[in-house]
PDB file of C-alpha atoms in Angstrom:
ATOM      1  CA  MET A 225      57.751  28.611  -0.639  1.00  0.00           C
ATOM      2  CA  SER A 226      59.499  25.723  -2.341  1.00  0.00           C
ATOM      3  CA  THR A 227      63.184  26.053  -2.995  1.00  0.00           C
ATOM      4  CA  ALA A 228      62.673  26.100  -6.819  1.00  0.00           C
ATOM      5  CA  ALA A 229      60.014  28.762  -6.633  1.00  0.00           C
ATOM      6  CA  HIS A 230      62.095  30.863  -4.195  1.00  0.00           C
ATOM      7  CA  ARG A 231      65.150  30.542  -6.488  1.00  0.00           C
ATOM      8  CA  PHE A 232      63.215  31.454  -9.622  1.00  0.00           C
ATOM      9  CA  ALA A 233      61.591  34.505  -7.885  1.00  0.00           C
ATOM     10  CA  ALA A 234      64.955  35.741  -6.687  1.00  0.00           C
ATOM     11  CA  LEU A 235      66.597  35.344 -10.108  1.00  0.00           C
ATOM     12  CA  TRP A 236      63.635  36.989 -11.852  1.00  0.00           C
ATOM     13  CA  ASP A 237      63.691  39.911  -9.369  1.00  0.00           C
ATOM     14  CA  GLU A 238      67.447  40.411  -9.815  1.00  0.00           C
ATOM     15  CA  ALA A 239      67.217  40.254 -13.593  1.00  0.00           C
ATOM     16  CA  VAL A 240      64.378  42.743 -13.787  1.00  0.00           C
ATOM     17  CA  ALA A 241      66.031  45.077 -11.322  1.00  0.00           C
ATOM     18  CA  ARG A 242      69.151  45.197 -13.562  1.00  0.00           C
ATOM     19  CA  ARG A 243      66.900  45.533 -16.664  1.00  0.00           C
ATOM     20  CA  ASP A 244      68.911  42.560 -17.998  1.00  0.00           C
ATOM     21  CA  LEU A 245      66.893  41.232 -20.901  1.00  0.00           C
ATOM     22  CA  GLU A 246      69.391  38.408 -21.546  1.00  0.00           C
ATOM     23  CA  ALA A 247      68.996  37.152 -17.956  1.00  0.00           C
ATOM     24  CA  VAL A 248      65.189  37.506 -18.109  1.00  0.00           C
ATOM     25  CA  THR A 249      65.055  35.587 -21.413  1.00  0.00           C
ATOM     26  CA  ALA A 250      67.220  32.820 -19.965  1.00  0.00           C
ATOM     27  CA  LEU A 251      64.540  32.219 -17.326  1.00  0.00           C
ATOM     28  CA  LEU A 252      61.709  31.805 -19.926  1.00  0.00           C
ATOM     29  CA  ALA A 253      60.677  28.379 -21.072  1.00  0.00           C
ATOM     30  CA  ASP A 254      60.803  27.742 -24.825  1.00  0.00           C
ATOM     31  CA  ASP A 255      57.030  27.464 -24.916  1.00  0.00           C
ATOM     32  CA  VAL A 256      56.241  30.518 -22.668  1.00  0.00           C
ATOM     33  CA  SER A 257      52.942  32.298 -23.146  1.00  0.00           C
ATOM     34  CA  PHE A 258      52.548  35.991 -22.223  1.00  0.00           C
ATOM     35  CA  ARG A 259      48.945  36.949 -21.506  1.00  0.00           C
ATOM     36  CA  SER A 260      47.704  40.399 -20.663  1.00  0.00           C
ATOM     37  CA  PRO A 261      44.304  42.000 -20.255  1.00  0.00           C
ATOM     38  CA  ALA A 262      45.656  44.755 -22.596  1.00  0.00           C
ATOM     39  CA  VAL A 263      45.891  42.436 -25.626  1.00  0.00           C
ATOM     40  CA  HIS A 264      43.362  40.026 -27.176  1.00  0.00           C
ATOM     41  CA  ARG A 265      45.506  36.962 -27.631  1.00  0.00           C
ATOM     42  CA  PRO A 266      48.644  35.499 -25.973  1.00  0.00           C
ATOM     43  CA  TYR A 267      52.131  36.056 -27.211  1.00  0.00           C
ATOM     44  CA  GLU A 268      53.781  32.623 -27.665  1.00  0.00           C
ATOM     45  CA  GLY A 269      57.337  31.481 -27.573  1.00  0.00           C
ATOM     46  CA  ARG A 270      60.623  32.682 -25.953  1.00  0.00           C
ATOM     47  CA  GLU A 271      61.768  34.960 -28.725  1.00  0.00           C
ATOM     48  CA  THR A 272      58.370  36.605 -29.089  1.00  0.00           C
ATOM     49  CA  VAL A 273      57.905  37.166 -25.430  1.00  0.00           C
ATOM     50  CA  ALA A 274      61.536  38.436 -24.998  1.00  0.00           C
ATOM     51  CA  ALA A 275      60.857  41.004 -27.693  1.00  0.00           C
ATOM     52  CA  LEU A 276      57.681  42.058 -25.985  1.00  0.00           C
ATOM     53  CA  LEU A 277      59.500  42.243 -22.503  1.00  0.00           C
ATOM     54  CA  GLN A 278      62.185  44.458 -24.175  1.00  0.00           C
ATOM     55  CA  LEU A 279      59.405  46.986 -24.973  1.00  0.00           C
ATOM     56  CA  VAL A 280      57.985  46.688 -21.454  1.00  0.00           C
ATOM     57  CA  ILE A 281      61.409  47.392 -19.976  1.00  0.00           C
ATOM     58  CA  GLU A 282      61.703  50.548 -22.142  1.00  0.00           C
ATOM     59  CA  VAL A 283      58.266  51.840 -21.174  1.00  0.00           C
ATOM     60  CA  PHE A 284      58.135  50.990 -17.461  1.00  0.00           C
ATOM     61  CA  GLY A 285      59.979  53.023 -14.906  1.00  0.00           C
ATOM     62  CA  GLU A 286      61.827  51.255 -12.141  1.00  0.00           C
ATOM     63  CA  LEU A 287      59.833  48.108 -11.398  1.00  0.00           C
ATOM     64  CA  SER A 288      59.895  46.707  -7.776  1.00  0.00           C
ATOM     65  CA  TYR A 289      58.339  43.489  -6.558  1.00  0.00           C
ATOM     66  CA  THR A 290      56.327  44.040  -3.396  1.00  0.00           C
ATOM     67  CA  GLY A 291      55.115  40.479  -2.777  1.00  0.00           C
ATOM     68  CA  VAL A 292      55.820  36.820  -3.816  1.00  0.00           C
ATOM     69  CA  TYR A 293      53.221  34.152  -3.465  1.00  0.00           C
ATOM     70  CA  THR A 294      53.419  30.455  -4.436  1.00  0.00           C
ATOM     71  CA  SER A 295      50.913  27.904  -5.641  1.00  0.00           C
ATOM     72  CA  GLY A 296      51.886  24.317  -5.337  1.00  0.00           C
ATOM     73  CA  GLU A 297      55.418  23.209  -6.129  1.00  0.00           C
ATOM     74  CA  ASP A 298      56.106  25.418  -9.142  1.00  0.00           C
ATOM     75  CA  GLY A 299      53.587  28.251  -9.341  1.00  0.00           C
ATOM     76  CA  VAL A 300      54.847  31.741  -8.493  1.00  0.00           C
ATOM     77  CA  VAL A 301      52.902  35.058  -8.439  1.00  0.00           C
ATOM     78  CA  MET A 302      55.009  38.210  -8.013  1.00  0.00           C
ATOM     79  CA  GLN A 303      53.186  41.425  -7.130  1.00  0.00           C
ATOM     80  CA  PHE A 304      54.885  44.610  -8.559  1.00  0.00           C
ATOM     81  CA  GLU A 305      54.597  48.331  -8.736  1.00  0.00           C
ATOM     82  CA  THR A 306      56.133  50.652 -11.236  1.00  0.00           C
ATOM     83  CA  THR A 307      55.352  53.954 -13.172  1.00  0.00           C
ATOM     84  CA  VAL A 308      54.427  54.580 -16.805  1.00  0.00           C
ATOM     85  CA  PRO A 309      54.612  57.921 -18.619  1.00  0.00           C
ATOM     86  CA  GLY A 310      51.095  59.196 -19.264  1.00  0.00           C
ATOM     87  CA  PRO A 311      49.952  62.008 -21.559  1.00  0.00           C
ATOM     88  CA  ASP A 312      50.240  64.628 -18.770  1.00  0.00           C
ATOM     89  CA  ARG A 313      51.653  62.918 -15.775  1.00  0.00           C
ATOM     90  CA  LEU A 314      53.539  59.789 -14.506  1.00  0.00           C
ATOM     91  CA  LEU A 315      51.044  56.998 -13.854  1.00  0.00           C
ATOM     92  CA  GLN A 316      51.469  54.606 -10.965  1.00  0.00           C
ATOM     93  CA  LEU A 317      50.868  50.964 -11.798  1.00  0.00           C
ATOM     94  CA  GLU A 318      50.425  47.871  -9.648  1.00  0.00           C
ATOM     95  CA  GLY A 319      50.068  44.420 -11.059  1.00  0.00           C
ATOM     96  CA  VAL A 320      51.098  40.776 -10.850  1.00  0.00           C
ATOM     97  CA  ASP A 321      53.218  38.449 -12.932  1.00  0.00           C
ATOM     98  CA  ILE A 322      52.062  34.828 -12.853  1.00  0.00           C
ATOM     99  CA  PHE A 323      54.488  32.149 -13.580  1.00  0.00           C
TER     100      PHE A 323
END
């Protein structure tokens, strides 16, 4: 893993673990795009994505990263697991964040 990718992954993991939206937002590029299979079009821009991530932080349970993978010099994929309240039980979720 490149030094920059490793540093980014560590900072992101720490900020998410603390549920520190300010620190998460500081790691986002001004022209960040958030894409999800749950929505039909990407969310664009730092402020828009930060607002969306605030909602995600409120809904998700504790989120832990279980794997970090790199692609080239600056691509990072972080595998995570968390829980989300369902209508009658707590749902287990596993996914990836692609940077």
